[in-house]
Amino acid sequence: LAACSSAPPQATQRATLQAASSAPWPAAVAPSPQAPAEVGNELRVLVFRGGSAARLGHNHVLLAGDLRVDWAAGGPVLRFRLDELAIDPPEIRERLGPAFASVLDDQARAGTRANLMKA
């Protein structure tokens, strides 16, 4: 993904992402006892190619299934496992239109996963 990196599109909202871990929650983002966690949600991250190597790359879709959303005092906290991300699922790419029209084989997806996990 580093070769495909570029400035992200302007975001209208920001959320705090935290990978699932056994570490205790900091007090500022501790889940609220009044608001139960939402489970079973899905997060899609669209990564657009850019920079000097853009012509060699392709856009990516990262899918975090089984997303957990805790509502802390500072806003929502999203938790998911990085090692369980779906990388460029074909059925999702097809629905996203021309920007994601390139067909990626299993080897390309495995390479993207390997690069992501070592970063």
PDB file of C-alpha atoms in Angstrom:
ATOM      1  CA  LEU A   1       0.000   0.000   0.000  1.00  0.00           C
ATOM      2  CA  ALA A   2       2.890   2.365   0.541  1.00  0.00           C
ATOM      3  CA  ALA A   3       3.550   2.503  -3.208  1.00  0.00           C
ATOM      4  CA  CYS A   4      -0.087   3.389  -3.780  1.00  0.00           C
ATOM      5  CA  SER A   5      -0.199   6.112  -1.142  1.00  0.00           C
ATOM      6  CA  SER A   6      -1.470   9.600  -1.775  1.00  0.00           C
ATOM      7  CA  ALA A   7      -3.158  12.364   0.147  1.00  0.00           C
ATOM      8  CA  PRO A   8      -6.500  11.060   1.450  1.00  0.00           C
ATOM      9  CA  PRO A   9      -9.712  12.707   0.284  1.00  0.00           C
ATOM     10  CA  GLN A  10     -11.092  15.348   2.643  1.00  0.00           C
ATOM     11  CA  ALA A  11     -12.990  13.670   5.441  1.00  0.00           C
ATOM     12  CA  THR A  12     -16.053  15.261   6.954  1.00  0.00           C
ATOM     13  CA  GLN A  13     -15.940  13.152  10.084  1.00  0.00           C
ATOM     14  CA  ARG A  14     -13.130  11.486  11.935  1.00  0.00           C
ATOM     15  CA  ALA A  15     -13.283   8.374  14.039  1.00  0.00           C
ATOM     16  CA  THR A  16     -10.752   6.780  16.313  1.00  0.00           C
ATOM     17  CA  LEU A  17      -9.611   3.389  15.100  1.00  0.00           C
ATOM     18  CA  GLN A  18      -8.132   0.960  17.510  1.00  0.00           C
ATOM     19  CA  ALA A  19      -7.194  -2.610  16.693  1.00  0.00           C
ATOM     20  CA  ALA A  20      -8.521  -5.182  19.131  1.00  0.00           C
ATOM     21  CA  SER A  21      -6.047  -5.905  21.892  1.00  0.00           C
ATOM     22  CA  SER A  22      -5.979  -7.091  25.451  1.00  0.00           C
ATOM     23  CA  ALA A  23      -4.568  -3.762  26.654  1.00  0.00           C
ATOM     24  CA  PRO A  24      -6.823  -1.829  29.037  1.00  0.00           C
ATOM     25  CA  TRP A  25      -8.761   1.113  27.622  1.00  0.00           C
ATOM     26  CA  PRO A  26      -7.449   4.583  28.443  1.00  0.00           C
ATOM     27  CA  ALA A  27      -9.924   6.464  30.627  1.00  0.00           C
ATOM     28  CA  ALA A  28     -10.665   8.989  27.848  1.00  0.00           C
ATOM     29  CA  VAL A  29     -11.949   6.277  25.504  1.00  0.00           C
ATOM     30  CA  ALA A  30     -13.289   3.726  27.959  1.00  0.00           C
ATOM     31  CA  PRO A  31     -16.603   2.255  26.795  1.00  0.00           C
ATOM     32  CA  SER A  32     -19.596   3.861  28.428  1.00  0.00           C
ATOM     33  CA  PRO A  33     -21.418   1.559  30.858  1.00  0.00           C
ATOM     34  CA  GLN A  34     -24.729   3.087  29.711  1.00  0.00           C
ATOM     35  CA  ALA A  35     -24.246   2.414  25.991  1.00  0.00           C
ATOM     36  CA  PRO A  36     -23.843  -1.226  24.974  1.00  0.00           C
ATOM     37  CA  ALA A  37     -21.301  -2.017  22.276  1.00  0.00           C
ATOM     38  CA  GLU A  38     -22.618  -2.478  18.770  1.00  0.00           C
ATOM     39  CA  VAL A  39     -21.358  -5.668  17.112  1.00  0.00           C
ATOM     40  CA  GLY A  40     -21.739  -7.214  13.684  1.00  0.00           C
ATOM     41  CA  ASN A  41     -21.093  -3.973  11.796  1.00  0.00           C
ATOM     42  CA  GLU A  42     -18.831  -3.638   8.785  1.00  0.00           C
ATOM     43  CA  LEU A  43     -16.167  -1.071   7.882  1.00  0.00           C
ATOM     44  CA  ARG A  44     -14.960  -0.539   4.318  1.00  0.00           C
ATOM     45  CA  VAL A  45     -11.720   1.342   3.753  1.00  0.00           C
ATOM     46  CA  LEU A  46     -11.140   2.544   0.196  1.00  0.00           C
ATOM     47  CA  VAL A  47      -7.455   3.098  -0.626  1.00  0.00           C
ATOM     48  CA  PHE A  48      -6.819   5.086  -3.802  1.00  0.00           C
ATOM     49  CA  ARG A  49      -3.586   4.841  -5.777  1.00  0.00           C
ATOM     50  CA  GLY A  50      -1.503   7.959  -6.129  1.00  0.00           C
ATOM     51  CA  GLY A  51       1.940   9.432  -6.265  1.00  0.00           C
ATOM     52  CA  SER A  52       4.697   8.610  -8.734  1.00  0.00           C
ATOM     53  CA  ALA A  53       3.832   4.885  -8.854  1.00  0.00           C
ATOM     54  CA  ALA A  54       0.076   5.399  -9.350  1.00  0.00           C
ATOM     55  CA  ARG A  55       0.146   4.146 -12.937  1.00  0.00           C
ATOM     56  CA  LEU A  56       1.585   0.834 -11.716  1.00  0.00           C
ATOM     57  CA  GLY A  57      -0.875   0.281  -8.903  1.00  0.00           C
ATOM     58  CA  HIS A  58      -4.581  -0.162  -8.375  1.00  0.00           C
ATOM     59  CA  ASN A  59      -7.127   0.934  -5.802  1.00  0.00           C
ATOM     60  CA  HIS A  60      -7.802  -1.315  -2.837  1.00  0.00           C
ATOM     61  CA  VAL A  61     -10.798  -2.195  -0.690  1.00  0.00           C
ATOM     62  CA  LEU A  62     -10.179  -3.318   2.881  1.00  0.00           C
ATOM     63  CA  LEU A  63     -13.169  -4.835   4.638  1.00  0.00           C
ATOM     64  CA  ALA A  64     -13.350  -5.213   8.406  1.00  0.00           C
ATOM     65  CA  GLY A  65     -16.234  -7.518   9.169  1.00  0.00           C
ATOM     66  CA  ASP A  66     -17.415  -8.080  12.722  1.00  0.00           C
ATOM     67  CA  LEU A  67     -16.643  -4.466  13.590  1.00  0.00           C
ATOM     68  CA  ARG A  68     -17.263  -3.540  17.215  1.00  0.00           C
ATOM     69  CA  VAL A  69     -18.302   0.018  18.014  1.00  0.00           C
ATOM     70  CA  ASP A  70     -18.016   1.236  21.596  1.00  0.00           C
ATOM     71  CA  TRP A  71     -19.469   4.613  22.490  1.00  0.00           C
ATOM     72  CA  ALA A  72     -16.970   6.388  24.702  1.00  0.00           C
ATOM     73  CA  ALA A  73     -17.281   9.891  26.126  1.00  0.00           C
ATOM     74  CA  GLY A  74     -15.065  11.240  23.327  1.00  0.00           C
ATOM     75  CA  GLY A  75     -17.088   9.615  20.541  1.00  0.00           C
ATOM     76  CA  PRO A  76     -17.233   6.226  18.851  1.00  0.00           C
ATOM     77  CA  VAL A  77     -14.310   3.814  19.139  1.00  0.00           C
ATOM     78  CA  LEU A  78     -14.080   1.271  16.314  1.00  0.00           C
ATOM     79  CA  ARG A  79     -12.365  -2.067  17.000  1.00  0.00           C
ATOM     80  CA  PHE A  80     -11.506  -4.854  14.592  1.00  0.00           C
ATOM     81  CA  ARG A  81      -8.730  -7.373  14.013  1.00  0.00           C
ATOM     82  CA  LEU A  82      -6.180  -6.339  11.395  1.00  0.00           C
ATOM     83  CA  ASP A  83      -5.281  -9.958  10.667  1.00  0.00           C
ATOM     84  CA  GLU A  84      -8.920 -10.643   9.743  1.00  0.00           C
ATOM     85  CA  LEU A  85      -9.279  -7.836   7.172  1.00  0.00           C
ATOM     86  CA  ALA A  86     -10.673  -8.983   3.843  1.00  0.00           C
ATOM     87  CA  ILE A  87      -8.375  -7.619   1.134  1.00  0.00           C
ATOM     88  CA  ASP A  88      -9.992  -6.621  -2.174  1.00  0.00           C
ATOM     89  CA  PRO A  89     -13.067  -8.899  -2.029  1.00  0.00           C
ATOM     90  CA  PRO A  90     -14.154  -9.358  -5.695  1.00  0.00           C
ATOM     91  CA  GLU A  91     -17.882  -8.954  -4.948  1.00  0.00           C
ATOM     92  CA  ILE A  92     -17.277  -5.602  -3.232  1.00  0.00           C
ATOM     93  CA  ARG A  93     -14.888  -4.368  -5.955  1.00  0.00           C
ATOM     94  CA  GLU A  94     -17.502  -5.130  -8.629  1.00  0.00           C
ATOM     95  CA  ARG A  95     -20.115  -3.006  -6.855  1.00  0.00           C
ATOM     96  CA  LEU A  96     -17.774  -0.019  -6.443  1.00  0.00           C
ATOM     97  CA  GLY A  97     -17.609   0.772 -10.151  1.00  0.00           C
ATOM     98  CA  PRO A  98     -14.880   1.696 -12.635  1.00  0.00           C
ATOM     99  CA  ALA A  99     -12.313   2.895 -10.087  1.00  0.00           C
ATOM    100  CA  PHE A 100     -12.179  -0.684  -8.771  1.00  0.00           C
ATOM    101  CA  ALA A 101     -12.795  -2.537 -12.051  1.00  0.00           C
ATOM    102  CA  SER A 102      -9.392  -4.234 -12.288  1.00  0.00           C
ATOM    103  CA  VAL A 103      -9.563  -7.940 -11.477  1.00  0.00           C
ATOM    104  CA  LEU A 104      -7.094  -9.067  -8.832  1.00  0.00           C
ATOM    105  CA  ASP A 105      -6.001 -12.662  -8.408  1.00  0.00           C
ATOM    106  CA  ASP A 106      -5.297 -14.465  -5.133  1.00  0.00           C
ATOM    107  CA  GLN A 107      -1.559 -13.790  -5.462  1.00  0.00           C
ATOM    108  CA  ALA A 108      -2.132 -10.019  -5.725  1.00  0.00           C
ATOM    109  CA  ARG A 109      -4.417 -10.053  -2.674  1.00  0.00           C
ATOM    110  CA  ALA A 110      -1.889 -12.123  -0.707  1.00  0.00           C
ATOM    111  CA  GLY A 111       0.878  -9.657  -1.627  1.00  0.00           C
ATOM    112  CA  THR A 112      -1.219  -6.713  -0.471  1.00  0.00           C
ATOM    113  CA  ARG A 113      -1.975  -8.510   2.813  1.00  0.00           C
ATOM    114  CA  ALA A 114       1.721  -9.283   3.375  1.00  0.00           C
ATOM    115  CA  ASN A 115       2.700  -5.645   2.736  1.00  0.00           C
ATOM    116  CA  LEU A 116      -0.061  -4.367   5.003  1.00  0.00           C
ATOM    117  CA  MET A 117       0.802  -6.677   7.884  1.00  0.00           C
ATOM    118  CA  LYS A 118       4.505  -5.817   7.862  1.00  0.00           C
ATOM    119  CA  ALA A 119       3.891  -2.060   7.776  1.00  0.00           C
TER     120      ALA A 119
END
